[in-house]
Coordinates of C-alpha atoms and ligand atoms in Angstrom, one line a residue:
X207 CA 76.9 90.6 103.9
X208 CA 79.5 88.3 103.4
X209 CA 82.4 89.7 101.8
X210 CA 82.3 87.2 99.4
X211 CA 79.7 89.0 97.9
X212 CA 81.0 92.5 98.6
X213 CA 83.7 91.2 96.4
X214 CA 81.8 89.8 94.3
X215 CA 79.9 92.8 93.8
X216 CA 83.4 94.4 93.0
X217 CA 84.1 92.3 90.1
X218 CA 80.5 92.8 89.1
X219 CA 80.7 96.2 88.4
X220 CA 84.6 95.9 87.3
X221 CA 83.2 94.2 84.5
X222 CA 80.0 96.6 84.1
X223 CA 82.3 99.8 83.6
X224 CA 84.2 97.8 81.7
X225 CA 80.9 97.3 79.1
X226 CA 80.1 100.6 79.1
X227 CA 83.5 102.0 78.4
X228 CA 85.2 99.2 75.7
X229 CA 84.2 97.9 72.6
X230 CA 82.5 94.2 72.5
X231 CA 85.5 93.0 71.3
X232 CA 88.1 93.8 73.4
X233 CA 85.2 93.2 76.4
X234 CA 85.1 89.4 75.2
X235 CA 88.5 89.2 74.3
X236 CA 90.8 90.7 77.5
X237 CA 87.7 91.1 80.0
X238 CA 85.2 88.6 80.2
X239 CA 88.4 85.2 80.4
X240 CA 89.4 87.6 83.1
X241 CA 89.0 86.0 87.3
X242 CA 88.9 87.7 90.4
X243 CA 91.2 85.5 92.8
X244 CA 91.0 87.2 95.7
X245 CA 91.3 90.9 97.0
X246 CA 94.1 91.7 99.9
X247 CA 94.2 94.7 101.8
X248 CA 94.3 97.0 99.4
X249 CA 95.1 94.8 96.0
X250 CA 92.6 93.1 94.0
X251 CA 94.2 89.7 92.5
X252 CA 93.4 88.9 89.2
X253 CA 93.9 86.0 86.7
X254 CA 94.6 86.3 83.3
X255 CA 94.2 83.3 80.6
X256 CA 97.2 84.8 79.4
X257 CA 100.5 86.8 80.0
X258 CA 99.8 88.7 77.1
X259 CA 96.7 90.5 77.9
X260 CA 98.7 92.1 81.1
X261 CA 99.7 94.7 79.0
X262 CA 96.3 95.8 78.6
X263 CA 94.9 95.6 82.2
X264 CA 97.6 97.3 83.2
X265 CA 96.1 100.6 81.6
X266 CA 92.5 99.6 83.2
X267 CA 93.5 101.0 86.7
X268 CA 90.4 103.3 86.3
X269 CA 88.0 99.5 86.5
X270 CA 90.0 99.1 89.4
X271 CA 89.6 102.6 91.4
X272 CA 86.0 103.3 90.5
X273 CA 85.0 100.3 91.1
X274 CA 87.3 99.7 94.7
X275 CA 85.5 103.5 95.6
X276 CA 82.5 102.9 94.5
X277 CA 81.7 99.6 96.5
X278 CA 84.7 99.6 99.5
X279 CA 84.9 103.2 99.3
X280 CA 88.3 103.5 98.9
X281 CA 90.2 103.0 95.5
X282 CA 92.5 99.6 95.0
X283 CA 95.2 98.2 93.1
X284 CA 96.0 95.2 91.4
X285 CA 98.8 92.5 90.7
X286 CA 97.9 90.2 87.8
X287 CA 98.7 86.6 87.3
X288 CA 98.6 84.3 84.0
X289 CA 97.6 81.0 83.2
X290 CA 100.1 80.7 80.6
X291 CA 102.9 81.3 83.1
X292 CA 102.2 79.8 86.5
X293 CA 103.4 76.6 87.2
X294 CA 100.5 74.2 87.8
X295 CA 100.8 73.7 91.3
X296 CA 101.4 77.6 91.7
X297 CA 98.3 77.9 89.9
X298 CA 96.3 75.5 92.2
X299 CA 97.6 77.2 95.1
X300 CA 96.2 80.9 93.6
X301 CA 92.7 79.0 92.4
X302 CA 92.5 76.8 95.4
X303 CA 89.5 77.5 97.3
X304 CA 91.2 77.9 100.5
X305 CA 93.6 80.5 99.3
X306 CA 90.4 82.8 98.0
X307 CA 88.4 82.3 101.4
X308 CA 91.1 82.9 103.4
X309 CA 92.4 85.9 102.0
X310 CA 89.0 87.6 102.3
X311 CA 88.3 85.9 105.6
X312 CA 91.5 87.3 107.5
X313 CA 92.8 90.5 105.8
X314 CA 90.3 91.8 104.1
X315 CA 87.6 92.1 106.9
X316 CA 89.7 94.4 109.6
X317 CA 90.3 97.3 106.9
X318 CA 88.1 97.0 104.1
X319 CA 86.6 100.0 105.3
X320 CA 82.2 100.7 104.8
X321 CA 81.5 103.4 102.2
X322 CA 82.2 106.4 104.2
X323 CA 86.1 105.6 102.8
X324 CA 87.8 105.2 106.9
X325 CA 91.0 102.8 107.9
X326 CA 90.2 101.8 110.8
X327 CA 93.4 100.5 111.4
X328 CA 94.3 104.7 111.8
X329 CA 93.4 105.7 115.3
X330 CA 94.7 108.4 118.1
X331 CA 95.8 105.1 120.3
X332 CA 98.5 103.9 118.2
X333 CA 99.3 107.7 117.0
X334 CA 103.1 108.5 118.2
X335 CA 103.3 111.7 119.7
X336 CA 106.4 113.7 119.4
X337 CA 107.7 117.3 118.9
X338 CA 107.5 117.4 115.1
X339 CA 103.4 116.1 115.5
X340 CA 102.5 117.7 118.9
X341 CA 100.5 120.8 118.3
X342 CA 98.5 119.5 115.2
X343 CA 97.6 115.8 116.9
X344 CA 95.9 118.4 119.9
X345 CA 94.2 120.1 117.4
X346 CA 93.3 116.3 115.9
X347 CA 92.2 115.0 119.3
X348 CA 89.8 118.8 119.6
X349 CA 88.2 118.5 116.6
X350 CA 87.6 115.0 117.2
X351 CA 85.9 115.5 120.6
X352 CA 83.3 118.9 119.6
X353 CA 83.6 118.7 115.9
X354 CA 82.5 122.0 114.3
X355 CA 83.3 123.7 117.0
X356 CA 86.7 124.5 117.9
X357 CA 88.7 124.6 114.2
X358 CA 87.3 124.8 111.3
X359 CA 88.1 123.9 108.6
X360 CA 91.4 122.2 109.8
X361 CA 94.4 122.5 107.9
X362 CA 97.5 120.1 108.4
X363 CA 100.1 120.7 106.3
X364 CA 103.5 118.6 106.2
X365 CA 105.9 115.8 103.9
X366 CA 104.7 113.4 102.7
X367 CA 104.9 109.8 105.0
X368 CA 104.5 112.1 108.3
X369 CA 101.5 111.2 109.2
X370 CA 98.7 113.7 107.3
X371 CA 96.5 110.9 106.7
X372 CA 96.5 109.1 109.6
X373 CA 94.9 111.9 111.7
X374 CA 92.8 112.3 109.1
X375 CA 91.5 108.8 109.8
X376 CA 91.6 108.8 113.9
X377 CA 89.3 111.9 113.9
X378 CA 86.9 110.2 111.2
X379 CA 87.2 106.5 113.8
X380 CA 86.8 108.7 117.1
X381 CA 84.1 110.7 115.8
X382 CA 81.9 107.2 115.0
X383 CA 82.8 105.6 118.1
X384 CA 81.2 108.5 119.9
X385 CA 78.6 108.8 117.9
X386 CA 78.4 105.8 115.5
X387 CA 75.4 107.7 113.0
X388 CA 77.7 110.3 112.5
X389 CA 77.7 111.1 108.5
X390 CA 81.5 110.8 108.3
X391 CA 83.8 110.5 104.6
X392 CA 87.0 110.1 104.4
X393 CA 87.9 111.4 100.3
X394 CA 91.4 112.4 98.5
X395 CA 90.9 115.2 96.3
X396 CA 91.7 113.1 93.3
X397 CA 89.0 110.4 94.3
X398 CA 86.5 113.5 95.3
X399 CA 86.9 114.7 91.7
X400 CA 86.6 111.8 90.4
X401 CA 83.0 111.0 91.6
X402 CA 82.0 114.4 90.6
X403 CA 83.1 113.6 87.3
X404 CA 80.9 110.4 87.3
X405 CA 77.9 112.2 88.2
X406 CA 78.4 114.6 86.0
X407 CA 78.2 112.1 84.0
X408 CA 75.9 109.7 84.7
X409 CA 73.2 112.6 85.4
X410 CA 73.5 112.0 89.3
X411 CA 74.3 115.4 90.2
X412 CA 71.5 115.5 92.9
X413 CA 73.3 112.1 94.4
X414 CA 76.3 113.7 94.6
X415 CA 75.2 116.7 96.7
X416 CA 73.1 114.4 98.6
X417 CA 76.7 112.6 99.4
X418 CA 78.6 115.7 99.8
X419 CA 76.0 117.9 102.1
X420 CA 75.0 116.6 104.2
X421 CA 78.2 115.4 105.6
X422 CA 79.1 115.9 109.5
X423 CA 82.4 115.7 108.6
X424 CA 83.9 115.5 105.3
X425 CA 87.7 114.7 105.3
X426 CA 89.6 115.8 101.8
X427 CA 93.0 114.7 101.7
X428 CA 95.7 115.7 99.5
X429 CA 94.4 118.9 98.4
X430 CA 97.0 119.8 96.0
X431 CA 96.2 117.2 93.9
X432 CA 92.9 118.7 93.3
X433 CA 92.5 118.8 89.5
X434 CA 92.2 122.2 88.1
X435 CA 88.7 121.8 85.7
X436 CA 86.7 124.4 86.7
X437 CA 83.1 123.0 87.3
X438 CA 85.6 120.5 90.0
X439 CA 86.4 123.6 91.7
X440 CA 82.9 125.8 91.4
X441 CA 81.4 121.9 93.1
X442 CA 83.9 122.2 95.5
X443 CA 83.8 125.6 96.8
X444 CA 79.6 124.9 97.0
X445 CA 80.1 121.9 98.9
X446 CA 82.5 123.6 101.4
X447 CA 80.3 127.0 102.2
X448 CA 77.5 124.4 102.7
X449 CA 78.9 121.9 104.8
X450 CA 80.8 124.9 106.6
X451 CA 77.1 127.5 106.9
X452 CA 75.8 123.8 108.5
X453 CA 78.0 123.3 111.0
X454 CA 79.8 120.6 109.7
X455 CA 83.3 120.0 110.2
X456 CA 86.2 119.9 107.6
X457 CA 89.3 118.8 107.5
X458 CA 91.8 118.8 104.9
X459 CA 95.6 117.9 104.3
X460 CA 97.7 119.2 101.8
X461 CA 102.1 119.2 101.2
X462 CA 101.9 122.6 102.0
X463 CA 100.8 125.9 103.7
X464 CA 97.1 127.2 102.2
X465 CA 98.7 129.9 100.2
X466 CA 100.7 127.9 97.9
X467 CA 98.0 125.9 96.5
X468 CA 98.1 126.9 93.4
X469 CA 95.7 124.8 91.5
X470 CA 93.0 126.6 93.2
X471 CA 91.6 129.9 93.8
X472 CA 91.9 132.8 96.2
X473 CA 88.5 132.3 97.3
X474 CA 88.6 129.2 98.5
X475 CA 92.0 129.4 99.8
X476 CA 91.2 132.2 102.1
X477 CA 88.5 129.5 103.4
X478 CA 91.1 126.9 104.3
X479 CA 92.7 129.9 106.8
X480 CA 89.3 130.9 108.5
X481 CA 89.7 128.0 110.5
X482 CA 93.5 126.3 112.1
X483 CA 96.3 126.1 109.6
X484 CA 99.0 123.4 111.5
X485 CA 102.0 121.9 110.6
X486 CA 103.6 117.9 110.9
X487 CA 107.3 118.4 110.5
X488 CA 109.8 115.2 109.9
X489 CA 110.0 112.9 113.8
X490 CA 112.9 113.3 116.1
X491 CA 115.1 110.1 117.2
X492 CA 112.9 109.0 119.7
X493 CA 109.7 109.5 118.4
X494 CA 111.1 107.5 115.8
X495 CA 112.4 104.8 117.9
X496 CA 108.8 104.7 119.9
X497 CA 107.2 104.6 116.2
X498 CA 109.3 101.3 115.7
X499 CA 109.0 99.7 118.9
X500 CA 105.3 99.9 118.4
X501 CA 105.7 98.2 114.9
X502 CA 107.7 95.7 115.9
X503 CA 105.7 94.4 118.6
X504 CA 103.4 92.9 116.4
X505 CA 106.4 90.8 115.3
X506 CA 107.4 87.5 115.2
X507 CA 111.1 88.5 115.6
X508 CA 112.6 90.1 118.5
X509 CA 114.0 93.2 117.7
X510 CA 116.7 94.3 120.4
X511 CA 116.9 97.7 121.2
X512 CA 120.2 98.6 119.6
X513 CA 118.7 97.3 116.4
X514 CA 115.6 99.7 116.3
X515 CA 117.9 102.3 117.3
X516 CA 120.0 101.5 114.7
X517 CA 117.0 101.3 112.3
X518 CA 115.9 104.8 114.0
X519 CA 119.3 106.3 112.8
X520 CA 119.3 105.5 109.5
X521 CA 115.7 106.9 108.1
X522 CA 115.1 110.2 110.0
X523 CA 112.5 112.0 107.4
X524 CA 109.9 110.2 106.9
X525 CA 107.5 107.3 108.9
X526 CA 106.6 105.5 106.1
X527 CA 110.4 104.3 105.2
X528 CA 110.8 103.9 108.7
X529 CA 107.8 101.2 108.1
X530 CA 109.2 100.5 105.3
X531 CA 112.1 99.5 106.0
X532 CA 111.3 97.3 109.9
X533 CA 109.4 95.4 107.3
X534 CA 112.3 95.4 105.2
X535 CA 114.5 94.2 108.0
X536 CA 112.0 92.2 109.5
X537 CA 112.0 90.2 105.5
X538 CA 115.4 89.8 105.5
X539 CA 115.5 88.1 108.7
X540 CA 112.6 85.2 108.2
X541 CA 114.4 84.5 105.0
X542 CA 118.0 83.9 106.7
X543 CA 115.7 81.9 109.8
X544 CA 116.8 85.1 112.2
X545 CA 114.5 85.5 115.4
X546 CA 116.8 87.9 116.7
X547 CA 117.1 90.4 114.5
X548 CA 121.0 91.7 115.3
X549 CA 122.1 95.2 113.7
X550 CA 124.3 92.8 111.2
X551 CA 121.1 92.0 109.5
X552 CA 119.2 95.3 109.4
X553 CA 122.8 96.9 108.2
X554 CA 122.4 94.3 105.2
X555 CA 118.3 94.8 104.9
X556 CA 119.1 98.5 104.8
X557 CA 122.0 98.8 102.5
X558 CA 119.9 99.4 99.4
X559 CA 117.4 101.9 100.7
X560 CA 120.8 104.1 101.8
X561 CA 121.7 104.1 98.4
X562 CA 118.2 105.4 97.2
X563 CA 118.9 108.3 100.3
X564 CA 121.9 108.8 99.4
X565 CA 120.8 110.2 95.6
X566 CA 118.5 112.6 96.9
X567 CA 122.3 114.2 98.6
X568 CA 123.3 113.9 95.8
X569 CA 124.3 118.5 96.2
X570 CA 126.1 117.5 99.4
X571 CA 129.6 118.3 99.3
X572 CA 132.6 118.0 102.4
X573 CA 132.5 122.1 103.4
X574 CA 128.5 122.1 103.0
X575 CA 129.1 119.2 106.0
X576 CA 132.0 120.4 107.8
X577 CA 130.6 123.6 107.5
X578 CA 127.3 122.3 109.2
X579 CA 129.2 120.2 112.3
X580 CA 130.9 123.5 112.8
X581 CA 128.1 125.2 113.1
X582 CA 125.6 122.6 115.0
X583 CA 129.0 122.4 117.3
X584 CA 129.6 126.7 117.7
X585 CA 133.0 125.9 116.4
X586 CA 134.5 128.0 113.8
X587 CA 135.3 125.8 110.5
X588 CA 138.8 126.7 110.9
X589 CA 139.3 124.7 114.6
X590 CA 137.6 122.0 112.5
X591 CA 140.2 121.2 110.4
X592 CA 142.9 123.0 112.3
X593 CA 145.2 120.9 114.5
X594 CA 144.0 121.5 117.5
X595 CA 143.6 118.9 119.8
X596 CA 141.1 119.4 122.6
X597 CA 137.5 117.2 122.9
X598 CA 135.1 120.4 122.3
X599 CA 137.1 120.2 118.8
X600 CA 137.9 116.7 118.2
X601 CA 134.9 115.8 118.2
X602 CA 133.0 117.4 116.3
X603 CA 135.8 117.0 113.7
X604 CA 135.1 112.8 113.9
X605 CA 131.7 113.1 114.0
X606 CA 132.3 114.9 110.4
X607 CA 134.6 113.0 109.0
X608 CA 132.3 110.6 109.5
X609 CA 129.3 111.8 108.0
X610 CA 131.6 112.9 105.4
X611 CA 132.3 108.7 104.9
X612 CA 129.0 108.3 105.3
X613 CA 126.9 110.2 103.3
X614 CA 129.5 111.0 100.4
X615 CA 131.6 107.8 100.4
X616 CA 134.7 108.9 100.2
X617 CA 138.1 107.8 100.6
X618 CA 139.5 107.9 103.9
X619 CA 143.0 109.8 102.2
X620 CA 140.4 112.0 100.6
X621 CA 138.6 112.7 103.9
X622 CA 142.2 113.4 105.6
X623 CA 142.9 116.1 102.8
X624 CA 139.8 117.7 103.7
X625 CA 140.7 117.9 107.5
X626 CA 144.1 119.7 107.4
X627 CA 145.8 116.7 105.1
X628 CA 145.5 114.0 108.3
X629 CA 146.8 111.0 108.0
X630 CA 144.5 108.1 107.2
X631 CA 144.6 106.4 109.6
X632 CA 143.4 109.5 111.7
X633 CA 140.5 109.2 109.6
X634 CA 139.7 105.6 109.7
X635 CA 140.2 106.0 113.7
X636 CA 137.0 108.5 113.9
X637 CA 134.8 106.9 111.9
X638 CA 135.3 103.7 113.9
X639 CA 134.2 105.6 117.0
X640 CA 131.2 107.2 115.7
X641 CA 130.4 103.9 114.1
X642 CA 130.4 102.6 117.6
X643 CA 128.6 105.0 119.5
X644 CA 125.8 105.1 116.7
X645 CA 125.0 102.0 117.8
X646 CA 125.0 102.8 121.8
X647 CA 125.4 106.7 122.8
X648 CA 121.9 108.4 122.4
X649 CA 123.6 111.9 122.9
X650 CA 126.1 111.2 119.4
X651 CA 122.4 109.6 117.4
X652 CA 120.8 112.3 117.9
X653 CA 123.5 115.0 117.1
X654 CA 124.0 113.0 113.8
X655 CA 120.5 113.4 113.2
X656 CA 119.8 116.7 113.7
X657 CA 122.4 117.5 111.4
X658 CA 121.6 115.4 108.9
X659 CA 118.5 117.1 109.5
X660 CA 120.3 120.3 107.6
X661 CA 121.1 119.1 104.6
Ligands
ADP25 P1 100.9 111.2 105.5 O1 99.4 111.5 104.8 O2 101.4 112.7 106.0 O3 101.5 111.1 103.9 P2 100.5 108.8 106.4 O4 99.4 109.0 107.4 O5 99.7 107.8 105.7 O6 101.4 109.7 106.1 O7 101.5 108.0 107.3 C1 102.8 107.1 106.4 C2 102.8 105.4 107.1 O8 103.2 106.3 109.3 C3 101.1 105.4 108.2 O9 101.6 104.0 108.1 C4 101.5 105.9 109.3 O10 100.5 105.5 110.3 C5 102.4 105.6 109.9 N1 102.5 107.2 111.2 C6 102.8 108.3 110.1 N2 103.4 109.3 111.7 C7 102.9 108.2 113.1 C8 102.7 108.5 113.9 N3 103.4 109.6 114.6 N4 102.7 107.3 114.8 C9 102.9 106.0 114.4 N5 102.2 106.0 113.0 C10 102.6 106.5 112.3
MG26 MG1 98.2 111.1 103.2

């Protein structure tokens, strides 16, 4: 089946859903004149006849999400364009056949998954192993190798952007590689609930149960978002039991341990712990470097390792943000016609990102930084701010000054005062020393990294 028809099917479904849910008047006014331009990756581009209709369309995300899920097996987002807001040139570009054909044939083919909801980009081969994910990766590989056998259910928890969803898809893709007819389904908890609600509304419960209870592998993402409506919870409970009893593999993810899932009932939560519960934590410096190396390979620009090292030093908690940072740097470099991306460019590109991170550090104080640094290097607070100058003390002191300047933006004289009344030139010297080392010295990067993680 060609993708153009797939897109057409999607758009037909959007209009059909709108027809069912919106009054005739509104339908004719808002929906009918709208046109599907293209679907690129996860984004549906829609052209309206008038900009004043955008507000209405912005509230129709349900249409797009539902149709996206039904046709492509996943929710989509959308961008709105309006004829009266575009120059004729822009309009031509957007509506030209070439653009539509290109958008559908290049990007969409590889990323539009079949109804199993899997994204084939997420595989074990491009998942970088590190201390923060080693055990979870091992468990995921084991599950993909012998589904329903070793760890069932597999429950993965950890903070945002650390690779939980990636690993889930990787399990699904791996199982399908060995066994292409396996019945696999990836679904976010929200969409599981949507599916169920739609099924009850349309009297299609049998359909729903056929889909979910006959699976060989259910990948249910972000169970912390599971709705606490009674019916859906019972359905989930029954689905879980049906699958478990027939030996199907279940993989769940969440941002917290099962015991902290207050939206779910005890009886369900206790089942989550029957198999293996395993966590993912933030990547360390080496892992971040390895991820940046892989991701930057597909770029047409050249990223020297000191630039990657700089980026890895700036973003230290979240792989999604790390990717975002790399993309941003790439974007700024391209915009400036730079082909070999230097640290200057990277730091310029990341300046605004850094401001955002600083906000999350808003309850950090000089004293906290001093304590953590002293603690990290096993020296006392009084030595850190005192007059002694041997290297074992002077170096941590410089690190602490650097961190105060970097994280709190405190003025040089004020930092001097906080470190036993030192002159601002001493602080400036310390700051420069460590800044330089941050560019080249992996040990220093690692130290700073570990200390920052404590805040
Ligand atoms: P989560 O589901 O935990 O919020 P995701 O799985 O969506 O995180 O990961 C966010 C992004 O980071 C994805 O693009 C994913 O491919 C990437 N990513 C996360 N961890 C790794 C890793 N160890 N190696 C390579 N890419 C990773
Ligand atoms: Mg996720």
